[in-house]
Amino acid sequence: MEAWTRLLGLHDVDGLADAEPDTPRYKLLHLPARLVRHTRRRVLKIPDTWPWRTAFTTCWQRLSELPAVT
């Protein structure tokens, strides 16, 4: 999973595109966020001070835009 995440979502992010498998797992999957409910929707609140915030959101948007497997 980490290899595909790096290839599809982090291909141009400095420091994470060519990183070892443990690095993206540590930096992106261990995020200090809160999942809150607001108007019947779930919102992920990520602190502005977290250094990999833009890398996570960019990767999430890219992977969300991929077509579904049929």
XYZ file of C-alpha atoms in Angstrom:
70
model
C 0.000 0.000 0.000
C 2.770 2.448 0.826
C 4.423 1.965 -2.563
C 1.215 2.737 -4.475
C 0.517 5.719 -2.255
C 3.933 7.148 -3.013
C 3.616 6.491 -6.755
C 0.100 7.847 -7.194
C -0.267 10.505 -4.528
C 3.191 11.699 -3.521
C 5.132 11.588 -6.776
C 6.190 15.251 -6.613
C 6.353 15.888 -2.845
C 9.914 16.547 -1.711
C 11.187 14.101 0.872
C 8.289 11.651 0.506
C 8.377 10.624 -3.163
C 11.577 8.565 -2.826
C 11.378 7.822 0.888
C 11.671 4.471 2.576
C 8.321 2.741 3.278
C 8.417 3.580 6.989
C 8.760 7.330 6.414
C 5.374 8.028 4.742
C 3.737 5.610 7.163
C 5.147 7.566 10.106
C 4.513 11.034 8.669
C 1.130 10.588 6.996
C -0.692 7.773 8.754
C 0.105 8.983 12.282
C -1.527 12.354 11.885
C -2.654 14.444 14.859
C -6.207 15.060 13.671
C -9.733 14.905 15.022
C -12.711 13.480 13.201
C -15.736 15.628 14.044
C -19.357 15.624 12.950
C -20.857 18.803 11.571
C -24.266 19.040 9.881
C -24.448 15.276 9.308
C -21.014 15.209 7.707
C -17.699 14.064 9.059
C -14.858 16.557 8.889
C -11.199 15.799 9.501
C -9.627 18.635 11.503
C -5.869 18.781 10.895
C -3.820 21.330 12.881
C -2.269 24.154 10.845
C 1.071 23.645 12.588
C 1.477 20.017 11.458
C 4.423 20.050 8.991
C 2.992 17.467 6.551
C -0.506 18.923 6.297
C -0.217 19.940 2.639
C 1.399 16.626 1.691
C -1.452 14.696 3.314
C -4.219 16.788 1.759
C -2.587 16.689 -1.686
C -2.181 12.926 -1.486
C -5.775 12.476 -0.248
C -7.185 14.588 -3.089
C -5.160 12.755 -5.735
C -6.128 9.325 -4.465
C -9.789 10.349 -4.146
C -9.871 11.426 -7.800
C -8.741 8.037 -9.085
C -11.448 6.070 -10.895
C -13.045 3.176 -9.042
C -11.814 -0.306 -9.820
C -14.371 -2.266 -11.813
